[in-house]
Coordinates of C-alpha atoms and ligand atoms in Angstrom, one line a residue:
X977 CA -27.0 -13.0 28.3
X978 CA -30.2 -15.0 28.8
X979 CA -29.4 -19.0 30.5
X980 CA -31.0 -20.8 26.6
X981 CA -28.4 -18.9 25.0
X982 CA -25.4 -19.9 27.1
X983 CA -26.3 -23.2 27.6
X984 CA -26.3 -23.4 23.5
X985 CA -23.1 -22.0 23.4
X986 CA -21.5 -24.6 26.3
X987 CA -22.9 -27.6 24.3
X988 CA -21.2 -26.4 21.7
X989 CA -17.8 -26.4 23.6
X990 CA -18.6 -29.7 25.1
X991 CA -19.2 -31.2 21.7
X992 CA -15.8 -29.9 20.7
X993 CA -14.1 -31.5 24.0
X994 CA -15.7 -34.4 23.3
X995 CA -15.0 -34.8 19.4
X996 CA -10.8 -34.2 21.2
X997 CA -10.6 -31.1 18.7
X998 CA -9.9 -28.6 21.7
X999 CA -7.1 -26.4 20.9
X1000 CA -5.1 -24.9 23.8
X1001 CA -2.6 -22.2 23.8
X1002 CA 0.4 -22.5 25.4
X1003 CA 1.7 -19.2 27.0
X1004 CA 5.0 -17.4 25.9
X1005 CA 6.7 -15.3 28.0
X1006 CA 9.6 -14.3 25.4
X1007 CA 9.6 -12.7 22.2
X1008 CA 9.1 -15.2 19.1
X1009 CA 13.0 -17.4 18.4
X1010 CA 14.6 -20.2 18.2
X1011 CA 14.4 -21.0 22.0
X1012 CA 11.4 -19.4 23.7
X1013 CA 10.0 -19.4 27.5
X1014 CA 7.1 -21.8 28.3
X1015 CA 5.4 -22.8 31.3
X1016 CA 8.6 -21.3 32.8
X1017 CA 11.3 -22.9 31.0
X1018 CA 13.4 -22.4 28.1
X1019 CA 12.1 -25.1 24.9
X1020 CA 13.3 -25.0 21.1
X1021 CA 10.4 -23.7 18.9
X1022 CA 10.2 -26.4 16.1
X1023 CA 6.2 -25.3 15.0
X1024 CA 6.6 -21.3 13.9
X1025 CA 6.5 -19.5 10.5
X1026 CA 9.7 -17.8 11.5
X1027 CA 11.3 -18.8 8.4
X1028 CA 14.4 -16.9 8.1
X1029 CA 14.3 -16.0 12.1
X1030 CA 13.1 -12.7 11.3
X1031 CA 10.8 -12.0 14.0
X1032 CA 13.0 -11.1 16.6
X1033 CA 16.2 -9.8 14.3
X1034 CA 18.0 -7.1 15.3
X1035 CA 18.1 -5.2 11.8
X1036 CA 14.3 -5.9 11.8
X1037 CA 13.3 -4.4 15.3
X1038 CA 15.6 -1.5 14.3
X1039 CA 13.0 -0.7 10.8
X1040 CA 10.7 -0.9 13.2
X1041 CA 11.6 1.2 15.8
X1042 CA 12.8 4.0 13.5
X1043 CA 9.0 3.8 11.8
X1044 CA 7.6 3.9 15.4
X1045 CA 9.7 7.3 16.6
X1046 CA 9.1 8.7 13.2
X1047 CA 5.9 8.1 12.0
X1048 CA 3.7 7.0 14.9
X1049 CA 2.3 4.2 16.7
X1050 CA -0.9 4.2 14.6
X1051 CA -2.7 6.2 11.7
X1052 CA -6.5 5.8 13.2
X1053 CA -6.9 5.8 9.8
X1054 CA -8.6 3.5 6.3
X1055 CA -5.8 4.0 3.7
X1056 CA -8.2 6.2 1.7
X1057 CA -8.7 9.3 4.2
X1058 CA -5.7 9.9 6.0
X1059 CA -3.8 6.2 6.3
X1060 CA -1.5 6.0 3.6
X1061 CA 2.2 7.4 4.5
X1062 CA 5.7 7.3 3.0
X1063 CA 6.8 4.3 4.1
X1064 CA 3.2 2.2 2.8
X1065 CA 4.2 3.8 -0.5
X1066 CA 7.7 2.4 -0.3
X1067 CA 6.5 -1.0 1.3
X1068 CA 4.4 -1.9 -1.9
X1069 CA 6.7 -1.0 -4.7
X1070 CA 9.7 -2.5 -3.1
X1071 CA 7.1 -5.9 -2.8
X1072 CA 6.4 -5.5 -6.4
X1073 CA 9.5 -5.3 -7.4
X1074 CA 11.0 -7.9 -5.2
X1075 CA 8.2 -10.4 -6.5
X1076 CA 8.3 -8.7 -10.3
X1077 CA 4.9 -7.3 -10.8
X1078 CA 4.3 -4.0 -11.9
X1079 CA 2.4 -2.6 -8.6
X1080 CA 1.1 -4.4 -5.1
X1081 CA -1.3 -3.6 -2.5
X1082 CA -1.2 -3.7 1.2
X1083 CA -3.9 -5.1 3.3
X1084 CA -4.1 -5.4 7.1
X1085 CA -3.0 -9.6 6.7
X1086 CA -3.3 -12.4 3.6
X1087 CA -7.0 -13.5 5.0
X1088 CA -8.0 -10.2 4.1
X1089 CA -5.9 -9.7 1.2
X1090 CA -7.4 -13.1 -0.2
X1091 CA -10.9 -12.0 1.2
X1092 CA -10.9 -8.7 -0.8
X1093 CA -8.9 -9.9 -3.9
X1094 CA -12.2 -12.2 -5.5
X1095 CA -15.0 -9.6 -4.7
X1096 CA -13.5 -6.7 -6.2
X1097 CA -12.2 -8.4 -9.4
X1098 CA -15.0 -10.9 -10.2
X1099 CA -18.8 -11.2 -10.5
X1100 CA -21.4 -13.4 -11.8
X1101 CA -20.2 -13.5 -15.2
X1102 CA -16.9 -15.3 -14.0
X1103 CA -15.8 -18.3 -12.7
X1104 CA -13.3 -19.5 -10.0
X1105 CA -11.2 -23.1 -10.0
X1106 CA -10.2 -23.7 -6.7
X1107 CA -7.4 -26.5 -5.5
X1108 CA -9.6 -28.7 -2.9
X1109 CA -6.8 -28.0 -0.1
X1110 CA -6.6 -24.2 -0.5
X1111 CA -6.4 -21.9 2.8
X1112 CA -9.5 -21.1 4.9
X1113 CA -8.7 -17.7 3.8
X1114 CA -9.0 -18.6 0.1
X1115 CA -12.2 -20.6 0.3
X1116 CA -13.9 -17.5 2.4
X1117 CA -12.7 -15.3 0.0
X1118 CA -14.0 -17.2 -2.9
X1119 CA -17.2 -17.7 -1.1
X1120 CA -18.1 -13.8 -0.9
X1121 CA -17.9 -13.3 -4.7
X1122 CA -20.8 -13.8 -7.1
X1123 CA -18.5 -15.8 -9.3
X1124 CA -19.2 -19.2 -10.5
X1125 CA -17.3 -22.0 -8.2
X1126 CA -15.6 -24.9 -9.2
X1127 CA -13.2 -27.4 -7.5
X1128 CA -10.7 -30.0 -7.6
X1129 CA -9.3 -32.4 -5.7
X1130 CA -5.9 -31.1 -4.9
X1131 CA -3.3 -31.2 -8.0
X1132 CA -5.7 -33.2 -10.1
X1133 CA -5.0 -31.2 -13.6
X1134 CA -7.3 -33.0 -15.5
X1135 CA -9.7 -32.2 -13.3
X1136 CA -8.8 -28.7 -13.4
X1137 CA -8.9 -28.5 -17.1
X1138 CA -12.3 -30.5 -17.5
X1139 CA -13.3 -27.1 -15.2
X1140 CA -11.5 -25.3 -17.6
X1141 CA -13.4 -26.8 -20.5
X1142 CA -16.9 -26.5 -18.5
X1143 CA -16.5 -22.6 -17.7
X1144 CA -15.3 -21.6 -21.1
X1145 CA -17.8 -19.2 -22.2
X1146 CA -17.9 -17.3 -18.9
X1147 CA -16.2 -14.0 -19.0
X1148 CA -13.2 -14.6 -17.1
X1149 CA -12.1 -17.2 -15.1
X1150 CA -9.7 -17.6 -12.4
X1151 CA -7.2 -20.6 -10.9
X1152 CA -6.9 -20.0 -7.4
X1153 CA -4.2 -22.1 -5.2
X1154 CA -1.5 -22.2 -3.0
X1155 CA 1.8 -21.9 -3.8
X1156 CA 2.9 -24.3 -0.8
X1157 CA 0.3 -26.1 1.1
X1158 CA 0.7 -25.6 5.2
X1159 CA 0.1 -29.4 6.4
X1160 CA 3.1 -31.2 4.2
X1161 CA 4.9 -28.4 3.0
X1162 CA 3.8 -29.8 -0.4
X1163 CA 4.0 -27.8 -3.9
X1164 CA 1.2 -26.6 -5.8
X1165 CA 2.3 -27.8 -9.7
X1166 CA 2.3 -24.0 -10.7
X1167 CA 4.2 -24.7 -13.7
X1168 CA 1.7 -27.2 -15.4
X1169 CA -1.2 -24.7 -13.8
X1170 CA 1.1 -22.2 -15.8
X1171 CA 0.8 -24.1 -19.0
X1172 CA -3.0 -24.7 -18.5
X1173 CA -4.4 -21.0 -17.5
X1174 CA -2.1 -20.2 -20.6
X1175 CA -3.8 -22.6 -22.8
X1176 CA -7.5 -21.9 -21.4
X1177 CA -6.5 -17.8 -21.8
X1178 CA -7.6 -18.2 -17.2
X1179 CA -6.0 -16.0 -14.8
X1180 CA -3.4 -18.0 -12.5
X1181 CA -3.9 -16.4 -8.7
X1182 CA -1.5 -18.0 -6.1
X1183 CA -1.8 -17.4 -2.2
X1184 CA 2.8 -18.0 -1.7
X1185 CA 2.4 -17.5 2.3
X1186 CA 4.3 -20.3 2.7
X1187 CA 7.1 -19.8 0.1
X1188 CA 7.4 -15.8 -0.2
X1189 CA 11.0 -14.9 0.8
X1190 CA 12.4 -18.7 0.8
X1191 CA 11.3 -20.7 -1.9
X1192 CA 13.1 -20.4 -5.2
X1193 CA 17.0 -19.8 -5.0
X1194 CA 16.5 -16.0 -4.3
X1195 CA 13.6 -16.5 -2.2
X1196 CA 10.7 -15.4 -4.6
X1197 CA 8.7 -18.2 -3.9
X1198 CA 7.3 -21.3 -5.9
X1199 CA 7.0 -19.7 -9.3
X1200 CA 10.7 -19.3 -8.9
X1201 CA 11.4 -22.8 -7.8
X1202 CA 9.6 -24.0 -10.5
X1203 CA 10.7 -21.6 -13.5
X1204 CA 7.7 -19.9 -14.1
X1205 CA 8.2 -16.7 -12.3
X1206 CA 6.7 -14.0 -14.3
X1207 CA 3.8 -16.5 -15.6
X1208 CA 1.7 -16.1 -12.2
X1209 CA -1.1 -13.1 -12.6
X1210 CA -1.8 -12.7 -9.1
X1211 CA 0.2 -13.2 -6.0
X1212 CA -1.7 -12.8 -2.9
X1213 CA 0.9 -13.1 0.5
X1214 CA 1.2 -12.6 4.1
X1215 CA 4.1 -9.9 5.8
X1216 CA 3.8 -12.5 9.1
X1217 CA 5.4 -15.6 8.1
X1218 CA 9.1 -15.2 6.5
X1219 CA 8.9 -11.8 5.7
X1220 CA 9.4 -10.5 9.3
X1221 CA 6.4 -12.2 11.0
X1222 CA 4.3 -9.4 12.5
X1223 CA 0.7 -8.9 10.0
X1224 CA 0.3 -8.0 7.6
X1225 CA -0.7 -9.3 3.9
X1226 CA -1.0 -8.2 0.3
X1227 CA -1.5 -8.7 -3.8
X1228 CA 0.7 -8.2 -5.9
X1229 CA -0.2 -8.2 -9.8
X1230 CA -0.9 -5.9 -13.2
X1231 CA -1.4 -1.8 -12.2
X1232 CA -5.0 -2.0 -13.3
X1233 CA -5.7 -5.0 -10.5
X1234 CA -4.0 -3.6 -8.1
X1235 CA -6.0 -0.2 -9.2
X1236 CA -9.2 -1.7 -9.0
X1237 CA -8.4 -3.3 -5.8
X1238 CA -7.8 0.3 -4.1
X1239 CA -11.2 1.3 -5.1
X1240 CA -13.7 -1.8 -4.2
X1241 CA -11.4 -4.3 -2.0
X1242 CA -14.0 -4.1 1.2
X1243 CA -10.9 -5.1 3.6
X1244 CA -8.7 -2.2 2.2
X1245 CA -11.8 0.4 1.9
X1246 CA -12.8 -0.6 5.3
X1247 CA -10.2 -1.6 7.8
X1248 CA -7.6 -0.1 9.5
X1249 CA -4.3 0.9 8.0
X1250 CA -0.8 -1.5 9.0
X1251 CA 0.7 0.4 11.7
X1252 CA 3.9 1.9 10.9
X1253 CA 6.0 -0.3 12.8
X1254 CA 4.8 -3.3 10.8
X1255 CA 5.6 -1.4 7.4
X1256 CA 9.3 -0.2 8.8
X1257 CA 9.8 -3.8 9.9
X1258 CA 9.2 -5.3 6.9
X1259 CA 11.2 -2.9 4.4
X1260 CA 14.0 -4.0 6.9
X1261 CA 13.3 -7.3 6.4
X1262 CA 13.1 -7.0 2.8
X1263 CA 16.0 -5.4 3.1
X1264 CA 17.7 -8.6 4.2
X1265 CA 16.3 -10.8 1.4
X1266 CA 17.7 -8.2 -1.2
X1267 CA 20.9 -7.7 0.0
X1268 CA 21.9 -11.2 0.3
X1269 CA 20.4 -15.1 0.0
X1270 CA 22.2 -16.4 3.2
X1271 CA 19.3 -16.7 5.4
X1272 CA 17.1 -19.2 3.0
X1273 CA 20.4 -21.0 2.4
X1274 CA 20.8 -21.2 6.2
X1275 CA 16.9 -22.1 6.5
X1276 CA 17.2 -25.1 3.2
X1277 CA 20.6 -26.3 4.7
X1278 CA 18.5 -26.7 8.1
X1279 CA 16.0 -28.5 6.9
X1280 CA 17.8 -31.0 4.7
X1281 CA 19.7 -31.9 7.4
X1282 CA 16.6 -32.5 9.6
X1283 CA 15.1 -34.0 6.9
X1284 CA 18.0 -36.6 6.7
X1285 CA 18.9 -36.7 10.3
X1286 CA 14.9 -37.9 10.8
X1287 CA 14.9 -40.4 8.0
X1288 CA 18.0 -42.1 9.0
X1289 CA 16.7 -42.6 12.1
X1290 CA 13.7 -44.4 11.1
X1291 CA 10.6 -42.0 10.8
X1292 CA 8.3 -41.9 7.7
X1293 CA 9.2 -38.7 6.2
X1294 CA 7.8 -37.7 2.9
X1295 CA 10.3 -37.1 0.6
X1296 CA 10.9 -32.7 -0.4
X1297 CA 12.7 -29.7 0.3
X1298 CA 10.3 -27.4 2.1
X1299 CA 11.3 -26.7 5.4
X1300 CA 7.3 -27.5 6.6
X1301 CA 8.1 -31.3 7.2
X1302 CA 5.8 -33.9 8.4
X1303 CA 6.3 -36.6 10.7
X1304 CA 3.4 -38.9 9.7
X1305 CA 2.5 -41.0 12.6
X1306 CA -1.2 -42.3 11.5
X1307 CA -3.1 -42.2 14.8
X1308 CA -4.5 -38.6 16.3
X1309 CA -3.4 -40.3 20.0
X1310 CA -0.2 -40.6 19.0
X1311 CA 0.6 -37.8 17.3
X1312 CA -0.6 -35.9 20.5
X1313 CA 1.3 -38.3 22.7
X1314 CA 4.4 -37.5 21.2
X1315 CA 4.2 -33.9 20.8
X1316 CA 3.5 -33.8 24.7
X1317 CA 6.3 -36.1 25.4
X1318 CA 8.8 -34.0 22.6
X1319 CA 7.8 -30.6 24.9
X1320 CA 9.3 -32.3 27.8
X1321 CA 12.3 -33.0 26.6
X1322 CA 12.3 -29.1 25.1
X1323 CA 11.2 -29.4 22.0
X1324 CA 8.0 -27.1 21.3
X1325 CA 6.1 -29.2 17.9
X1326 CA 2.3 -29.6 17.3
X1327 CA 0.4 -33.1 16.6
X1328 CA -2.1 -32.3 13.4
X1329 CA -5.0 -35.3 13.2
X1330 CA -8.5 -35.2 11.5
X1331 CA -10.0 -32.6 10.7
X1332 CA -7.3 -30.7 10.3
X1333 CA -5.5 -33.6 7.5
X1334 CA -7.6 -36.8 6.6
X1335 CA -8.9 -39.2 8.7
X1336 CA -5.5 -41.8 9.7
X1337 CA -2.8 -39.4 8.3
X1338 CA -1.9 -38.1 11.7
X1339 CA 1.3 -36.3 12.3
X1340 CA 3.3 -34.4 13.7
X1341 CA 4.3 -30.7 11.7
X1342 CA 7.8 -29.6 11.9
X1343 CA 9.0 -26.3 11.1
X1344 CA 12.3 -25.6 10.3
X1345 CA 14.0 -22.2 11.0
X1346 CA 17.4 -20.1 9.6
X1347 CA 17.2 -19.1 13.2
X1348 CA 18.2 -23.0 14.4
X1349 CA 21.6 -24.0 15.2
X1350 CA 22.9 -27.2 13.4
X1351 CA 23.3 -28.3 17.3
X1352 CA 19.6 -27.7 17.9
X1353 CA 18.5 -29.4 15.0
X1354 CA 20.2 -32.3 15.8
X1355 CA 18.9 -31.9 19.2
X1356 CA 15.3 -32.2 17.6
X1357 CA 16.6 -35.5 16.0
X1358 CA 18.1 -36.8 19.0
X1359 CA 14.4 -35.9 20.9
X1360 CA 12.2 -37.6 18.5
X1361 CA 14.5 -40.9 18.1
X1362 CA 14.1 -41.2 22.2
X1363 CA 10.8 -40.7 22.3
X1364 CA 9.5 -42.4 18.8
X1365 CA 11.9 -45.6 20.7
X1366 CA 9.6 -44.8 23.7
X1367 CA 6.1 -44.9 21.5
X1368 CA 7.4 -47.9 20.1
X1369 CA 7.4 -45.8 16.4
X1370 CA 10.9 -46.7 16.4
X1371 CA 12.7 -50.0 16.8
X1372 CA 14.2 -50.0 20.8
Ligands
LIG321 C1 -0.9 -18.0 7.0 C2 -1.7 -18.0 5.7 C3 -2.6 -17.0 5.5 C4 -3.0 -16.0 6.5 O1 -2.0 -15.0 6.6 P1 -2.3 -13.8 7.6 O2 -1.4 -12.7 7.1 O3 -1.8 -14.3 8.9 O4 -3.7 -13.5 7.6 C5 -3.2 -17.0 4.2 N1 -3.0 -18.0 3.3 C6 -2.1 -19.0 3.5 C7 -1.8 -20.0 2.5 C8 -1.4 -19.0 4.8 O5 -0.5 -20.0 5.0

C-alpha cells in the first residue's frame, strides 16, 4: 500500500485515540460463563448476552455436537443451491412456532436478517418509521431500501403518529423498533405502537434481540410482556444472545413475508448458510425454553436482586426489570475508572460514555445472567459498593 494512503488511515486512528473512543479487547482464554479467564485470572463476567447461560450448557454443546458428527462442519453452500438441510428446516418452524407466526427465516445473524428484511419487502412507494435509538443493524438496513424514511425521537408516539398521518397515502408503511433497547435495557411501548399501526392499517416490525427467550413470562419476548403477542407483524432476532449465543439471526412473520424473503433477501440469496452446529445448538436450546421457564425465572430472580442489592446501596439505578441494568455515573472518566477498578477486584463490566449514550449520561452496563450464583451477584454488589466508596460515588 502506497505511504498517502496509510498515513490517511493512521490519522484516522489517531483521531479516534484522541477523541478517547478506542475500544480494546480483552482476551479470553475460556469458553463464554459466568466466571471466565482474563489476563490470566479467573473474573465474573457481568457484560455478556448470555442470558439464560446458554452458551456453554451442557444440553446445548450436546445439539451441537450431534449436528457436527451428523451433518457436517459446513455446507459451502447459499441456502438456495445446496445449503438448506433437515435440521435448518426444523430450526425455523420450531422458531415460528415458539414466537407464534406462521413461518420464519434463517439468516447468517440479526444484522443481516434486519439488512435483508427492508430491501426485499419495500420500495419507493413505501415508507419506514423508525424509533430514533434503533440498532445499527436497523438503521443500515433501512438505509438500503428505496422506501421513504421517517424518524422519531425514541418513544415519542405523537411523533410517530404525526409520521403516520404524513405517510398516509404511500402504499405501505412500516414501524420499525426494538423490542428492548441495548444501553438501559429499556422497553420499546409495543403495545401503544400496537394500537397505532392498528389504527394507521402500518405494519409493526420489532428487532426482540434483547428480549427473545426471556422477556414475557414464557420468554417470548416484549409483545408477551406487554400483552400484545400476536399483534407484532414482523419479528426480526438474533440466535447469539439468549437463545444459545453462537450466530445466527432471523424473521419471523406471515408465509407470504417469509416467502418473499427467500427469493430477494440479498443476505440469504447471497451468504453462506449457518453451519450445522449452530442450527443443532440452537434447537437444543430451544429445547430448554419449551420444556420448562426455570432459566428466565433464575435470570429475572437475578436481576431483581442485583437490582435491589445496588439501589440499597446507594447507586442511581433506573427503575425496571430487564436484566440489562445501568449504573448511571454521568462522567465518561469515571465510568471507565470504575470499570477498570471493578476488573480488579474480578468483576468483568464495561463503562458506556458518548457516543455510545448522550453526552453526560455515562455508565456503566450490567448484564445479568441465569448462569450467576446468588453468591456472585452479591459479590458484584459488594465490588461496586467498595469501589463506588473509593470514587467517592458512594458516601465512605
Ligand atoms: C445484538 C443485536 C443485533 C445483532 O445481532 P447479531 O445476530 O449478532 O448480528 C441486532 N439487533 C439488536 C437490537 C441487537 O441487540
Amino acid at each position: 500500500m502506497n505511504e498517502e494512503a496509510s498515513a490517511i488511515f493512521r490519522s484516522q486512528l489517531d483521531a479516534i485515540r484522541a477523541a478517547g473512543t478506542w475500544k480494546e479487547e480483552r482476551i479470553l482464554a475460556s469458553p463464554q460463563g459466568a466466571a471466565i479467564q482474563v489476563g490470566g485470572r479467573e473474573v465474573l463476567n457481568f457484560c455478556a448476552n448470555n442470558y439464560l447461560g446458554l452458551s456453554s450448557h451442557p444440553a446445548v454443546l450436546a445439539g451441537a455436537r450431534r449436528a457436527l458428527d451428523e451433518r457436517g462442519f459446513g455446507l459451502s453452500s447459499v441456502r438456495f443451491i445446496c445449503g438448506t438441510q433437515d435440521l435448518h428446516k426444523e430450526l425455523e418452524a420450531r422458531l415460528a412456532r415458539f414466537f407464534g407466526f406462521e413461518e420464519a427465516i434463517l439468516f447468517g445473524s440479526c444484522f443481516d436478517a434486519n439488512g435483508g428484511v427492508f430491501e426485499a419487502l419495500l420500495g419507493e412507494e413505501d415508507a419506514i418509521v423508525s424509533d430514533a435509538l434503533n440498532h445499527a443493524s436497523l438503521i443500515d438496513g433501512i438505509r438500503l431500501c428505496k422506501a421513504e424514511r421517517h424518524r422519531y425521537p425514541s418513544g415519542d408516539l405523537a411523533e410517530a403518529e404525526r409520521l403516520l398521518r404524513a405517510t398516509q397515502g404511500k402504499r405501505l408503511r412500516v414501524v420499525a423498533t426494538d423490542g428492548v433497547f441495548s444501553m438501559d435495557g429499556h422497553l420499546a411501548p409495543l403495545d401503544r405502537l400496537a394500537d397505532l399501526c392498528q389504527r394507521h392499517r402500518a405494519l409493526l416490525l420489532v428487532d426482540d434481540s434483547h428480549a427473545s427467550g426471556f422477556v414475557g413470562r414464557t420468554g417470548r419476548g416484549t409483545a408477551e410482556h406487554l400483552g400484545v403477542q400476536g399483534r407484532v407483524d414482523i419479528l426480526t432476532s438474533t440466535l447469539g444472545k439468549a437463545l444459545g449465543g453462537a450466530a445466527g439471526g432471523f424473521v419471523a412473520a406471515r408465509r407470504e413475508v417469509v416467502e418473499l424473503l427467500r427469493q430477494r433477501a440479498r443476505p440469504y440469496l447471497f451468504s453462506n448458510t449457518l453451519a450445522p452446529a449452530i442450527a443443532g445448538g440452537s434447537l437444543a436450546a430451544l429445547g430448554l425454553l419449551e420444556e420448562s421457564t426455570a432459566l428466565r425465572d433464575r435470570l429475572m430472580e437475578n436481576a431483581r436482586r442485583f437490582r435491589d442489592g445496588m439501589t440499597a446501596a446507594g447507586f442511581a439505578v433506573p427503575p425496571g426489570f430487564h436484566p440489562i441494568v445501568p449504573i448511571m455515573l454521568g462522567e465518561a472518566r469515571l465510568a471507565v475508572a470504575m470499570a477498570k477498578d471493578l476488573l480488579d477486584e474480578g468483576i468483568y463490566v464495561i463503562g458506556f460514555s458518548y457516543p455510545v449514550v448522550p453526552q453526560g449520561q455515562a455508565r456503566i452496563r450490567v448484564q445479568l445472567s441465569a448462569a450467576h450464583t446468588e453468591a456472585q451477584v452479591d459479590r458484584a454488589v459488594a465490588a461496586f459498593a467498595a469501589v463506588g466508596r473509593r470514587h467517592g460515588v458512594l458516601k465512605a
